[in-house]
């Protein structure tokens, strides 16, 4: 420390310093292992989950069938026209991330982000093969020997294996997983599949093996603007300077609780010193908390010298310390909780209400979603056709989207004024009420040419609203689509 | 070489107002990528058409134009089975088979856009001056699939095809068959067929003239005759315009629209697909 309260002269350029994080034990590390295990398990196993959808439909629970333009997610089947559900999901994800960040800081970055999860995994592999921080630093500095070469080769071989598995697992989401696996292993898969596996394996190897914290610091846009989501009440990983400073050896009289052991620096995956205050590079993983708690326990001092804390509370504790007489015990109980936690703040309420509104819209839209869709395209060339008897005819192309997989027909009814007559090209059969029966295409879109005729003598304006309705066998309306009837002037 | 004290980077030796320009080299990965792109470009220029000299082809001889025939051939080969079926099938068979019918609709639409829209319009709506609307329910030579097919194949009033549909509307006034006054009476009668006559006496005179001169082709009440391509005169659709002047001109100078035969120009299968498509535009009639 140069005594400038953490503000240092930042050089405009800095060579990349390789980070050698030390292993650490503690509750936060255990949570991180659990989250890592959960995320990887979901990622690798989800495509193998089966879901019975009946004959003729894929039985993979989560399947993005790009070739046939169908998205399957458990009991939900989406068509490309319904991509707005995906948009809604992305909006929910973004607003949810904002809300969590404003309440608890960078939980996503530190625990669940794929970059963090895979980097953690790669670091653990590195640790198993090459040893912990000191051994790795010594190994890198040492001249090339057979042993060093063997360790490095084993590390990279393990990384590439994980990377290939990662890239391979991604492919399974886009095709039937068991069949795709057989195809890949037997060399029967398409060049596209091998290309994508290579692409994802390559990026995984590069980003988790080499780029690591540089992705978070330089490549990812999220840390750049996430500061806008945080305020003085948000939880951040914070060093309690009011308790730790002045740092110094434990046996020296008058020093704070920080013994300047640099354990927090050595375990940091981004290689920063949290004692310099919150900073861009900090991904909020909290491993420094585990490291510091370990030291504090050994020294018999209270833990949480580094803790998840709000800067508001940090300031309040600092002010309280300043007001105390010299010599008072700084880590007296209650010192670390001077400002009440404020969860309900304008920004959290805004995020929560936007989140709820979008979620509500999505749930309602999904509940009202139909398995049958109808679109009506009116012929524009010609706008209308004059018939021999002086009547006017408009022609429409109706498209019936049928999500069901059973053959089915729907009765077509026309809602229109002034005795407009409906007929359908190909003269399909009619039901008891005289409505033409249009056959739908199971799991597809059927197209029908439909004619509407205004008999001679019927006077209509230039544009008259009409609508087509599809009725099921019980007469219930399953879809409705509006259009217009065009006549030569009113 | 002089080194900058603060950054440790070499300087270029250029100095302005005491400021020295640093010579910061490009990152190596960047530089090597740049070199790779240069090599790639040289190889590309050698292999593919890039320079507008020597026939603008590279060593491989590949051109986009040269690749087109192969692509067309691939598309033709992919369509060959269904086209062979359509070629061998009769029109009712095509209509009865969903796969053939769907292909005929799509192929007919494409063939119509390429060959027919010039006169008949993009949606078959026709054009004033003798280009009939193919989407309405008024047909001069018949609106059944077979009749439409024959009209497309043989054409109308052309010298190319001996089977072309042929008939002649006389030039009644120009050839001295009627006086202009008589032609006016006939016009008045024709207008009366759609209740638009204004001069009852002239229309009555015209009725007699119509019966002797026109009824043999157009029918006693102007109902037309598809065998000779004589249009209906008692409906709302007029090929050359239905006002008094247009009808008078038709009577006085005759009419005779032509259409080229398409057999010989298009494959038999394509003509069948066109018939299916036009039949489905809205006016198609049963056989």
XYZ file of C-alpha atoms in Angstrom:
777
model
C 0.000 0.000 0.000
C 1.182 3.448 -0.853
C -1.078 5.203 1.653
C -3.297 6.727 -1.030
C -6.406 4.901 0.182
C -6.349 2.352 -2.582
C -6.152 4.806 -5.420
C -3.057 3.983 -7.401
C -1.577 5.482 -10.518
C -3.026 3.226 -13.135
C -0.710 2.614 -16.050
C -2.436 2.855 -19.406
C -0.944 -0.427 -20.510
C -0.165 -3.471 -18.433
C 1.323 -6.736 -19.525
C -0.835 -9.674 -18.606
C 0.254 -11.159 -15.294
C -0.623 -14.827 -15.061
C -2.811 -15.496 -12.047
C -2.021 -18.529 -9.859
C -5.013 -18.860 -7.534
C -4.405 -20.900 -4.381
C -6.933 -23.528 -3.354
C -9.215 -22.599 -0.498
C -11.689 -24.321 1.813
C -14.772 -22.876 3.392
C -18.527 -22.501 3.158
C -18.449 -20.265 0.095
C -16.086 -22.626 -1.713
C -18.500 -25.473 -0.879
C -21.434 -23.493 -2.294
C -19.388 -22.794 -5.421
C -18.618 -26.513 -5.847
C -22.323 -27.308 -5.440
C -23.377 -24.687 -7.995
C -20.648 -25.896 -10.352
C -21.811 -29.489 -10.018
C -25.439 -28.515 -10.554
C -24.701 -26.350 -13.614
C -22.497 -28.967 -15.262
C -24.965 -31.757 -14.463
C -27.833 -29.795 -16.019
C -25.704 -28.905 -19.041
C -24.445 -32.413 -19.734
C -27.504 -34.454 -18.724
C -30.449 -32.353 -19.897
C -30.308 -33.552 -23.537
C -30.471 -37.157 -22.331
C -33.724 -36.642 -20.477
C -36.617 -38.359 -22.297
C -40.179 -37.071 -22.510
C -42.937 -39.095 -24.105
C -44.873 -37.030 -26.643
C -46.557 -39.914 -28.416
C -45.860 -41.479 -31.782
C -44.272 -39.392 -34.506
C -42.954 -36.765 -32.101
C -39.419 -36.619 -30.722
C -39.082 -38.013 -27.193
C -36.255 -35.719 -26.082
C -37.275 -33.438 -23.201
C -35.293 -30.429 -24.434
C -34.763 -30.318 -28.179
C -34.097 -27.387 -30.493
C -35.074 -29.019 -33.763
C -33.798 -26.360 -36.169
C -34.206 -28.562 -39.243
C -37.933 -29.064 -38.668
C -38.358 -25.642 -37.055
C -39.747 -26.933 -33.754
C -38.586 -26.178 -30.205
C -39.412 -28.743 -27.546
C -39.165 -27.981 -23.853
C -40.767 -30.714 -21.765
C -44.544 -30.325 -22.336
C -44.124 -27.142 -24.387
C -43.731 -27.167 -28.160
C -42.909 -23.853 -29.833
C -43.075 -22.951 -33.502
C -40.819 -20.330 -35.076
C -43.746 -17.885 -35.138
C -43.716 -17.971 -31.340
C -40.140 -16.847 -30.936
C -41.448 -13.984 -28.777
C -41.601 -16.426 -25.859
C -37.829 -16.668 -26.197
C -37.634 -12.874 -26.318
C -39.731 -12.728 -23.148
C -37.447 -15.263 -21.494
C -34.393 -13.157 -22.381
C -36.086 -10.003 -21.013
C -36.906 -11.914 -17.801
C -33.295 -13.108 -17.602
C -31.949 -9.576 -18.042
C -34.323 -7.930 -15.545
C -33.813 -10.808 -13.099
C -30.064 -10.282 -13.371
C -30.540 -6.553 -12.720
C -32.692 -7.270 -9.657
C -30.297 -9.825 -8.188
C -27.349 -7.515 -8.839
C -28.982 -4.563 -7.124
C -29.768 -6.751 -4.084
C -26.810 -9.115 -3.800
C -24.163 -7.874 -6.243
C -22.437 -10.100 -8.755
C -23.845 -13.476 -7.702
C -24.224 -14.469 -11.360
C -20.608 -13.605 -12.204
C -19.134 -15.244 -9.155
C -21.158 -18.445 -9.034
C -23.223 -19.355 -12.085
C -21.691 -17.754 -15.176
C -20.398 -20.470 -17.565
C -17.087 -18.597 -17.804
C -16.700 -18.870 -14.006
C -17.921 -22.476 -13.847
C -15.631 -23.798 -16.595
C -12.664 -21.710 -15.440
C -13.131 -23.150 -11.940
C -13.223 -26.662 -13.412
C -10.115 -26.073 -15.529
C -8.242 -24.596 -12.523
C -9.143 -27.637 -10.426
C -7.805 -29.969 -13.127
C -4.646 -27.854 -13.266
C -4.337 -28.110 -9.473
C -4.703 -31.903 -9.489
C -1.983 -32.352 -12.075
C 0.464 -29.535 -11.346
C -0.194 -28.863 -7.661
C -1.250 -25.716 -5.846
C -0.200 -22.102 -6.368
C 3.414 -22.343 -5.223
C 4.137 -25.558 -7.111
C 2.609 -24.135 -10.261
C 4.622 -20.926 -10.030
C 7.776 -22.938 -9.458
C 6.916 -25.286 -12.330
C 6.382 -22.387 -14.760
C 9.686 -20.798 -13.725
C 11.580 -24.088 -13.952
C 13.467 -25.167 -17.080
C 11.768 -27.681 -19.383
C 12.279 -31.214 -18.159
C 10.511 -34.437 -19.050
C 8.510 -34.182 -15.824
C 7.392 -30.605 -16.514
C 6.527 -31.536 -20.085
C 4.532 -34.525 -18.861
C 2.575 -32.436 -16.356
C 1.845 -29.699 -18.883
C 0.855 -32.219 -21.571
C -1.443 -34.050 -19.151
C -3.088 -30.755 -18.153
C -3.746 -29.730 -21.727
C -4.925 -33.213 -22.668
C -7.427 -33.105 -19.786
C -8.543 -29.598 -20.760
C -9.028 -30.581 -24.406
C -11.018 -33.652 -23.336
C -13.327 -31.505 -21.207
C -13.556 -28.950 -24.029
C -14.528 -31.644 -26.551
C -17.144 -33.016 -24.164
C -18.465 -29.488 -23.686
C -18.668 -28.837 -27.403
C -20.160 -32.270 -27.989
C -22.847 -31.835 -25.340
C -23.993 -28.619 -27.010
C -24.750 -30.546 -30.216
C -27.099 -32.912 -28.378
C -29.550 -30.079 -27.759
C -30.083 -29.781 -31.527
C -30.741 -33.387 -32.469
C -31.763 -36.688 -30.955
C -28.960 -37.170 -28.395
C -28.437 -40.983 -28.515
C -28.509 -41.108 -32.319
C -26.270 -38.028 -32.620
C -23.757 -39.588 -30.219
C -23.590 -42.760 -32.302
C -23.215 -40.659 -35.455
C -20.419 -38.593 -33.933
C -18.495 -41.588 -32.604
C -18.833 -43.642 -35.787
C -17.880 -40.705 -38.012
C -21.340 -40.559 -39.599
C -22.236 -37.078 -38.401
C -22.252 -34.145 -40.795
C -19.298 -31.828 -41.258
C -21.404 -29.071 -39.691
C -21.651 -31.055 -36.452
C -17.914 -31.716 -36.307
C -17.323 -28.052 -37.170
C -19.514 -26.858 -34.300
C -17.943 -29.320 -31.863
C -14.522 -27.993 -32.873
C -15.735 -24.407 -32.527
C -17.193 -24.863 -29.036
C -14.325 -27.079 -27.898
C -11.862 -24.468 -29.190
C -13.566 -21.573 -27.437
C -13.929 -23.557 -24.203
C -10.227 -24.493 -24.259
C -9.215 -20.916 -25.026
C -11.567 -19.093 -22.643
C -11.350 -21.422 -19.623
C -7.739 -22.494 -20.123
C -6.040 -19.243 -21.072
C -8.225 -16.128 -21.233
C -9.928 -16.804 -17.866
C -10.225 -13.554 -15.854
C -9.393 -11.508 -18.953
C -12.794 -12.511 -20.354
C -14.474 -10.906 -17.346
C -12.217 -7.866 -17.272
C -11.823 -7.064 -20.959
C -14.283 -9.049 -23.086
C -17.533 -9.207 -21.169
C -19.776 -6.118 -21.433
C -21.761 -6.942 -18.308
C -19.172 -5.831 -15.698
C -18.881 -2.544 -17.585
C -22.457 -1.481 -16.967
C -23.453 -3.582 -13.978
C -22.224 -0.747 -11.758
C -25.388 1.059 -12.854
C -27.465 -1.673 -11.169
C -25.640 -1.378 -7.838
C -26.078 1.288 -5.202
C -24.827 1.834 -1.656
C -27.275 -0.785 -0.334
C -26.236 -3.584 -2.676
C -24.187 -6.422 -1.242
C -20.618 -6.494 -2.456
C -17.565 -8.464 -1.427
C -15.985 -5.913 0.892
C -12.923 -5.633 3.073
C -13.870 -4.011 6.380
C -11.073 -1.489 6.468
C -12.450 0.085 9.632
C -11.610 -3.144 11.420
C -8.534 -4.280 9.544
C -6.527 -1.069 9.313
C -3.831 -0.268 10.095
C -2.773 -3.707 9.000
C 0.294 -5.288 10.453
C 1.777 -8.253 12.277
C -0.506 -9.793 14.893
C 1.870 -9.222 17.778
C 2.446 -5.536 17.085
C 0.398 -3.326 19.371
C -2.140 -0.895 17.808
C -2.649 -2.655 14.528
C -6.039 -3.682 13.118
C -7.257 -7.194 12.513
C -5.648 -7.539 9.080
C -2.307 -9.253 9.452
C -1.413 -8.585 5.809
C -0.989 -12.300 5.079
C -2.182 -11.794 1.481
C -4.288 -14.954 1.651
C -7.150 -13.008 0.057
C -4.895 -12.001 -2.849
C -3.502 -15.496 -3.366
C -6.904 -17.186 -3.690
C -8.411 -14.517 -5.948
C -9.173 -15.986 -9.394
C -8.784 -12.553 -10.991
C -5.597 -11.721 -9.080
C -6.763 -8.544 -7.362
C -6.390 -7.212 -3.805
C -9.900 -6.807 -2.371
C -8.476 -4.546 0.331
C -8.134 -1.809 -2.301
C -11.906 -1.522 -2.374
C -14.519 -2.772 -4.774
C -13.224 -2.813 -8.339
C -14.157 -3.744 -11.881
C -12.160 -6.972 -11.894
C -13.903 -8.396 -8.804
C -16.402 -11.032 -9.924
C -17.862 -11.334 -6.418
C -17.020 -14.996 -5.951
C -16.261 -14.517 -2.248
C -13.310 -16.935 -2.127
C -11.295 -14.227 -0.306
C -13.920 -14.385 2.466
C -13.204 -18.103 2.989
C -9.454 -17.478 2.901
C -9.587 -14.606 5.398
C -12.022 -16.391 7.744
C -9.587 -19.291 7.913
C -6.763 -16.965 9.008
C -8.962 -15.102 11.494
C -10.072 -18.374 13.100
C -6.469 -19.469 13.483
C -5.652 -16.143 15.138
C -8.693 -16.410 17.400
C -10.195 -13.261 15.988
C -13.803 -12.825 14.797
C -14.377 -13.861 11.202
C -15.864 -11.754 8.403
C -13.063 -9.231 8.108
C -13.887 -9.661 4.458
C -17.602 -10.208 3.978
C -20.629 -9.650 1.796
C -21.544 -6.171 2.976
C -23.133 -2.982 1.635
C -21.043 0.127 1.197
C -23.675 2.020 3.213
C -23.122 -0.283 6.202
C -19.387 -0.141 5.647
C -19.453 3.663 5.888
C -21.663 3.559 8.990
C -19.304 1.146 10.735
C -16.335 3.280 9.736
C -17.998 6.418 11.122
C -18.833 4.615 14.368
C -15.214 3.545 14.751
C -14.008 7.113 14.256
C -16.370 8.277 17.023
C -15.031 5.670 19.462
C -12.343 6.506 21.944
C -8.892 5.237 21.086
C -8.127 1.755 22.298
C -11.694 0.508 22.155
C -12.048 -2.942 20.723
C -12.976 -2.437 17.126
C -14.464 -5.794 16.534
C -16.963 -5.500 19.352
C -20.264 -7.240 18.594
C -22.685 -5.086 16.612
C -19.988 -2.997 14.980
C -20.471 -4.715 11.652
C -24.221 -4.048 11.482
C -24.653 -0.307 11.850
C -26.998 0.408 8.957
C -30.162 -1.638 8.470
C -30.410 -3.688 5.273
C -32.742 -2.021 2.831
C -34.186 -4.547 0.395
C -37.101 -2.362 -0.696
C -35.617 0.518 -2.638
C -36.926 2.367 -5.719
C -34.609 0.424 -8.039
C -35.394 -2.996 -6.613
C -39.097 -2.206 -6.732
C -38.805 -1.068 -10.362
C -36.896 -4.240 -11.292
C -39.365 -6.402 -9.372
C -42.402 -4.786 -10.995
C -40.916 -4.991 -14.514
C -40.032 -8.631 -13.838
C -43.528 -9.402 -12.534
C -45.204 -7.568 -15.423
C -43.208 -9.418 -18.085
C -43.696 -12.737 -16.281
C -47.438 -12.083 -16.011
C -47.704 -11.190 -19.711
C -45.847 -14.370 -20.610
C -47.952 -16.595 -18.368
C -51.200 -15.080 -19.640
C -50.041 -15.258 -23.265
C -49.036 -18.857 -22.753
C -52.304 -19.764 -21.072
C -54.266 -18.221 -23.960
C -52.073 -19.849 -26.575
C -53.925 -21.896 -29.151
C -52.980 -25.150 -30.744
C -54.601 -23.925 -33.938
C -53.627 -20.735 -35.718
C -55.264 -19.081 -38.682
C -53.887 -16.437 -41.006
C -55.694 -14.905 -43.955
C -53.753 -13.349 -46.824
C -55.915 -11.407 -49.238
C -54.989 -11.539 -52.926
C -53.772 -8.095 -53.971
C -53.384 -8.743 -57.681
C -56.158 -8.320 -58.565
C -57.683 -6.451 -55.618
C -61.080 -7.826 -56.579
C -62.598 -9.693 -59.513
C -65.803 -8.598 -61.236
C -67.930 -11.608 -62.051
C -70.143 -12.108 -65.087
C -73.330 -11.407 -63.126
C -71.873 -8.136 -61.822
C -70.931 -9.540 -58.400
C -67.564 -8.803 -56.800
C -65.235 -11.536 -55.606
C -62.240 -11.341 -53.253
C -59.814 -14.227 -52.912
C -57.979 -15.161 -49.721
C -55.304 -17.682 -48.899
C -56.028 -19.189 -45.491
C -53.230 -20.928 -43.622
C -54.247 -23.245 -40.829
C -51.422 -24.059 -38.432
C -52.182 -27.265 -36.544
C -49.959 -28.176 -33.604
C -51.752 -31.437 -32.946
C -50.538 -34.656 -34.504
C -53.900 -36.211 -35.320
C -55.726 -35.643 -38.601
C -58.485 -33.101 -38.062
C -60.809 -30.846 -40.049
C -62.318 -27.531 -39.023
C -65.491 -25.866 -40.217
C -64.942 -22.446 -41.739
C -67.442 -19.718 -40.934
C -67.460 -16.195 -42.326
C -68.419 -13.170 -40.246
C -69.371 -10.518 -42.750
C -72.255 -8.157 -43.420
C -74.522 -7.930 -46.417
C -74.986 -11.508 -47.504
C -71.385 -12.063 -48.577
C -71.079 -15.653 -49.772
C -68.230 -17.961 -48.900
C -66.812 -20.738 -51.054
C -63.605 -22.743 -51.015
C -61.464 -23.877 -53.943
C -61.614 -27.630 -54.407
C -65.204 -27.782 -53.066
C -64.505 -29.598 -49.772
C -67.330 -31.317 -47.915
C -69.627 -29.219 -45.728
C -70.874 -29.886 -42.207
C -74.489 -29.980 -41.057
C -74.594 -26.190 -40.733
C -73.359 -25.778 -44.298
C -69.878 -24.636 -43.308
C -67.097 -25.997 -45.551
C -64.815 -28.417 -43.721
C -61.132 -27.566 -44.169
C -58.661 -30.353 -43.455
C -55.702 -29.240 -41.324
C -52.252 -30.738 -41.726
C -51.126 -32.553 -38.589
C -48.060 -30.801 -37.111
C -47.987 -28.469 -40.079
C -49.651 -25.733 -42.032
C -52.467 -26.383 -44.502
C -53.251 -23.849 -47.204
C -56.708 -23.220 -48.617
C -57.894 -20.781 -51.298
C -61.102 -19.174 -50.156
C -63.468 -16.982 -52.178
C -65.874 -14.397 -50.819
C -68.460 -13.020 -53.228
C -70.657 -9.966 -52.905
C -73.710 -10.741 -55.049
C -74.803 -8.114 -57.600
C -76.858 -5.345 -56.096
C -75.127 -5.477 -52.716
C -73.662 -2.060 -52.100
C -70.422 -2.066 -50.122
C -67.815 0.536 -49.233
C -64.303 0.363 -50.648
C -63.238 -1.727 -47.664
C -65.472 -3.857 -45.473
C -64.126 -5.729 -42.454
C -64.726 -9.469 -42.548
C -63.419 -12.273 -40.377
C -62.895 -15.978 -40.754
C -63.577 -18.365 -37.903
C -62.530 -21.973 -37.505
C -64.907 -24.181 -35.546
C -64.151 -27.604 -34.164
C -66.523 -30.569 -34.333
C -68.509 -29.295 -31.332
C -68.973 -25.878 -32.910
C -66.500 -24.161 -30.576
C -64.388 -21.436 -32.150
C -60.700 -22.435 -32.169
C -59.241 -19.602 -34.251
C -60.319 -16.320 -35.750
C -58.647 -13.998 -38.218
C -59.798 -10.643 -39.505
C -59.330 -9.306 -43.012
C -61.128 -6.921 -45.348
C -63.338 -7.237 -48.398
C -62.437 -4.775 -51.137
C -65.049 -3.500 -53.584
C -64.817 -0.857 -56.329
C -65.692 2.207 -54.270
C -68.677 2.911 -52.024
C 17.625 2.797 -29.173
C 16.130 5.316 -26.801
C 13.611 3.995 -24.295
C 10.787 5.957 -22.730
C 11.402 6.220 -18.999
C 7.779 5.828 -17.857
C 6.583 2.924 -20.000
C 9.887 1.295 -20.930
C 8.794 1.277 -24.572
C 11.175 2.195 -27.395
C 10.577 5.582 -29.025
C 10.542 6.361 -32.726
C 12.907 9.273 -32.130
C 10.278 11.768 -33.321
C 9.774 14.631 -30.937
C 7.189 17.426 -30.843
C 7.246 20.064 -28.132
C 9.142 17.745 -25.859
C 6.751 14.806 -26.411
C 8.332 11.720 -27.875
C 6.340 9.296 -29.980
C 6.425 5.755 -28.637
C 7.025 2.899 -31.011
C 4.488 0.420 -29.710
C 4.640 -2.746 -31.771
C 1.485 -4.612 -32.745
C 0.688 -7.663 -30.666
C 2.270 -10.696 -32.230
C -0.959 -12.675 -32.557
C -2.433 -9.704 -34.409
C 0.535 -9.429 -36.736
C 0.589 -13.131 -37.555
C -3.144 -13.113 -38.219
C -2.533 -10.209 -40.593
C 0.160 -12.181 -42.436
C -2.142 -15.180 -42.677
C -4.836 -13.021 -44.268
C -2.312 -11.775 -46.853
C -1.346 -15.345 -47.748
C -5.019 -16.297 -47.863
C -5.747 -13.402 -50.215
C -2.929 -14.363 -52.601
C -4.147 -17.961 -52.734
C -7.708 -16.789 -53.226
C -6.785 -14.452 -56.103
C -4.868 -17.298 -57.751
C -7.683 -19.828 -57.418
C -10.827 -17.803 -58.028
C -11.926 -15.065 -60.445
C -10.600 -11.857 -58.870
C -8.726 -9.882 -61.528
C -10.512 -8.558 -64.643
C -7.837 -9.988 -66.964
C -7.242 -13.288 -68.735
C -10.914 -13.988 -68.964
C -11.331 -13.171 -65.282
C -10.958 -16.763 -64.143
C -8.557 -18.184 -61.613
C -6.563 -21.418 -61.831
C -9.603 -23.479 -60.873
C -11.645 -21.975 -63.697
C -14.587 -21.658 -61.333
C -17.142 -18.919 -62.006
C -20.554 -18.248 -60.558
C -22.006 -18.292 -64.077
C -20.258 -21.563 -64.798
C -21.700 -23.089 -61.641
C -25.250 -22.118 -62.583
C -25.945 -24.886 -65.176
C -24.894 -27.563 -62.716
C -27.140 -26.055 -60.063
C -30.046 -25.854 -62.522
C -29.398 -29.455 -63.495
C -29.459 -30.487 -59.824
C -32.802 -28.728 -59.335
C -34.150 -30.355 -62.515
C -32.954 -33.770 -61.359
C -34.594 -33.263 -57.961
C -37.883 -32.414 -59.683
C -37.547 -35.101 -62.354
C -39.591 -37.866 -60.651
C -42.645 -35.711 -59.943
C -42.349 -34.013 -63.334
C -42.285 -37.426 -65.024
C -45.420 -38.380 -63.128
C -47.151 -35.148 -64.142
C -46.049 -35.693 -67.725
C -47.623 -39.141 -67.765
C -50.794 -38.201 -65.881
C -54.031 -36.800 -67.228
C -55.360 -33.536 -65.803
C -58.006 -35.246 -63.611
C -55.325 -37.586 -62.277
C -53.160 -34.604 -61.320
C -56.094 -32.971 -59.541
C -56.838 -36.172 -57.643
C -53.265 -36.619 -56.369
C -52.296 -34.174 -53.555
C -48.544 -34.352 -54.267
C -48.915 -33.786 -58.017
C -51.503 -31.068 -57.447
C -49.325 -29.195 -54.943
C -46.351 -29.388 -57.318
C -48.511 -28.262 -60.237
C -49.775 -25.265 -58.241
C -46.259 -24.185 -57.308
C -44.774 -24.895 -60.738
C -47.759 -23.314 -62.458
C -47.346 -20.163 -60.409
C -43.677 -19.916 -61.406
C -44.367 -20.642 -65.083
C -47.223 -18.127 -65.079
C -44.956 -15.432 -63.613
C -42.324 -16.090 -66.276
C -44.557 -16.455 -69.351
C -48.060 -15.093 -68.840
C -47.955 -12.008 -66.608
C -46.855 -9.743 -69.465
C -50.385 -9.807 -70.905
C -52.567 -11.350 -68.205
C -51.116 -9.587 -65.145
C -49.435 -10.945 -62.026
C -52.634 -12.413 -60.574
C -54.242 -13.250 -63.942
C -56.335 -10.099 -63.688
C -55.852 -9.290 -67.395
C -55.486 -5.848 -68.921
C -57.766 -3.507 -70.854
C -57.673 -3.875 -74.631
C -58.215 -7.579 -75.114
C -56.215 -9.381 -72.442
C -58.825 -11.353 -70.533
C -59.048 -11.710 -66.787
C -58.286 -15.358 -65.957
C -59.560 -15.112 -62.372
C -63.180 -14.278 -63.169
C -65.953 -16.674 -64.106
C -66.396 -15.524 -67.713
C -64.548 -17.644 -70.255
C -64.389 -17.003 -74.000
C -63.091 -20.447 -75.002
C -64.142 -22.408 -71.921
C -63.087 -22.590 -68.281
C -62.781 -26.324 -67.693
C -59.318 -27.774 -67.094
C -59.326 -29.394 -70.533
C -60.455 -26.203 -72.294
C -57.871 -24.068 -70.461
C -55.192 -26.616 -71.313
C -56.116 -26.597 -74.992
C -56.130 -22.790 -75.170
C -52.651 -22.614 -73.610
C -51.244 -25.362 -75.819
C -52.643 -24.248 -79.178
C -53.077 -20.542 -78.648
C -55.592 -18.258 -80.327
C -55.650 -16.976 -83.934
C -52.003 -17.672 -84.663
C -50.333 -19.063 -87.773
C -47.920 -21.290 -85.861
C -50.259 -23.959 -84.640
C -52.811 -25.588 -86.977
C -55.002 -26.408 -83.975
C -55.066 -22.805 -82.785
C -58.470 -21.601 -81.660
C -59.795 -19.590 -84.564
C -62.765 -17.414 -85.374
C -63.368 -14.106 -87.051
C -65.427 -11.151 -85.898
C -66.313 -9.369 -89.150
C -65.528 -5.706 -89.690
C -69.206 -4.872 -90.251
C -68.885 -1.215 -91.194
C -65.399 -1.199 -92.657
C -66.337 -4.048 -95.005
C -69.718 -2.512 -95.913
C -71.858 -5.176 -94.228
C -73.680 -2.563 -92.150
C -74.065 1.174 -92.509
C -72.792 3.282 -89.619
C -76.416 4.030 -88.648
C -77.238 0.312 -88.575
C -74.139 -0.347 -86.507
C -75.377 2.280 -84.049
C -78.730 0.458 -83.832
C -76.968 -2.850 -83.171
C -74.885 -1.165 -80.466
C -78.091 0.149 -78.869
C -79.505 -3.392 -78.867
C -76.326 -4.825 -77.326
C -76.564 -2.191 -74.573
C -80.199 -3.220 -74.019
C -79.006 -6.752 -73.204
C -77.578 -5.344 -69.965
C -80.489 -2.876 -69.571
C -78.453 0.144 -70.539
C -80.213 1.185 -73.767
C -81.445 4.773 -73.916
C -83.146 4.735 -77.305
C -85.841 2.073 -77.405
C -86.681 2.582 -81.094
C -83.030 2.168 -82.143
C -82.691 -0.916 -79.933
C -85.736 -2.482 -81.585
C -84.289 -1.793 -85.052
C -80.994 -3.209 -83.834
C -82.679 -6.396 -82.596
C -83.561 -7.400 -86.132
C -80.093 -6.578 -87.421
C -78.528 -8.504 -84.490
C -80.594 -11.568 -85.294
C -79.407 -11.661 -88.911
C -75.787 -10.606 -88.424
C -74.652 -11.486 -84.883
C -76.884 -14.151 -83.303
C -75.292 -17.034 -85.177
C -72.147 -16.595 -83.081
C -73.216 -14.503 -80.051
C -76.612 -16.188 -79.519
C -80.104 -14.718 -79.720
C -79.849 -13.002 -76.341
C -76.078 -12.386 -76.495
C -75.285 -15.455 -74.392
C -72.125 -16.106 -76.415
C -70.722 -19.331 -77.836
C -67.528 -20.841 -76.527
C -67.126 -23.149 -79.534
C -66.308 -20.159 -81.705
C -64.939 -17.932 -78.993
C -67.822 -15.479 -79.237
C -67.990 -13.634 -75.921
C -71.121 -13.256 -73.839
C -72.674 -9.841 -74.407
C -75.256 -9.994 -71.616
C -72.939 -9.973 -68.628
C -70.869 -7.410 -66.732
C -67.516 -8.379 -68.249
C -66.274 -6.699 -71.421
C -62.977 -7.697 -72.985
C -62.641 -4.455 -74.969
C -64.716 -2.162 -72.784
C -68.490 -2.109 -72.395
C -69.391 1.521 -73.056
C -71.221 2.652 -76.181
C -68.102 3.834 -78.049
C -66.165 0.613 -77.393
C -69.061 -1.600 -78.491
C -69.602 0.567 -81.586
C -65.932 0.192 -82.464
C -66.108 -3.585 -82.036
C -69.101 -3.791 -84.360
C -67.648 -1.417 -86.953
C -64.055 -2.620 -87.139
C -64.143 -6.150 -85.624
C -61.893 -7.609 -83.009
C -59.500 -10.536 -82.963
C -57.077 -10.972 -80.103
C -54.199 -13.369 -80.562
C -52.264 -15.618 -78.225
C -49.194 -17.660 -79.126
C -49.296 -21.449 -78.861
C -47.244 -22.710 -75.896
C -46.827 -26.286 -76.974
C -43.340 -26.368 -78.417
C -42.355 -23.428 -76.229
C -42.988 -25.129 -72.880
C -42.795 -28.742 -71.775
C -46.107 -30.619 -71.896
C -45.855 -31.048 -68.115
C -45.425 -27.286 -67.618
C -48.524 -26.586 -69.750
C -50.485 -29.001 -67.556
C -49.217 -27.248 -64.436
C -50.245 -23.871 -65.916
C -53.741 -25.211 -66.608
C -54.062 -26.449 -63.021
C -52.828 -23.115 -61.648
C -55.074 -20.951 -63.855
C -58.060 -23.199 -63.137
C -57.500 -22.529 -59.427
C -57.315 -18.731 -59.773
C -61.012 -18.568 -58.995
C -62.966 -19.087 -62.205
C -62.236 -22.736 -62.895
C -65.245 -24.711 -64.077
C -66.048 -28.409 -63.817
C -65.422 -30.549 -66.899
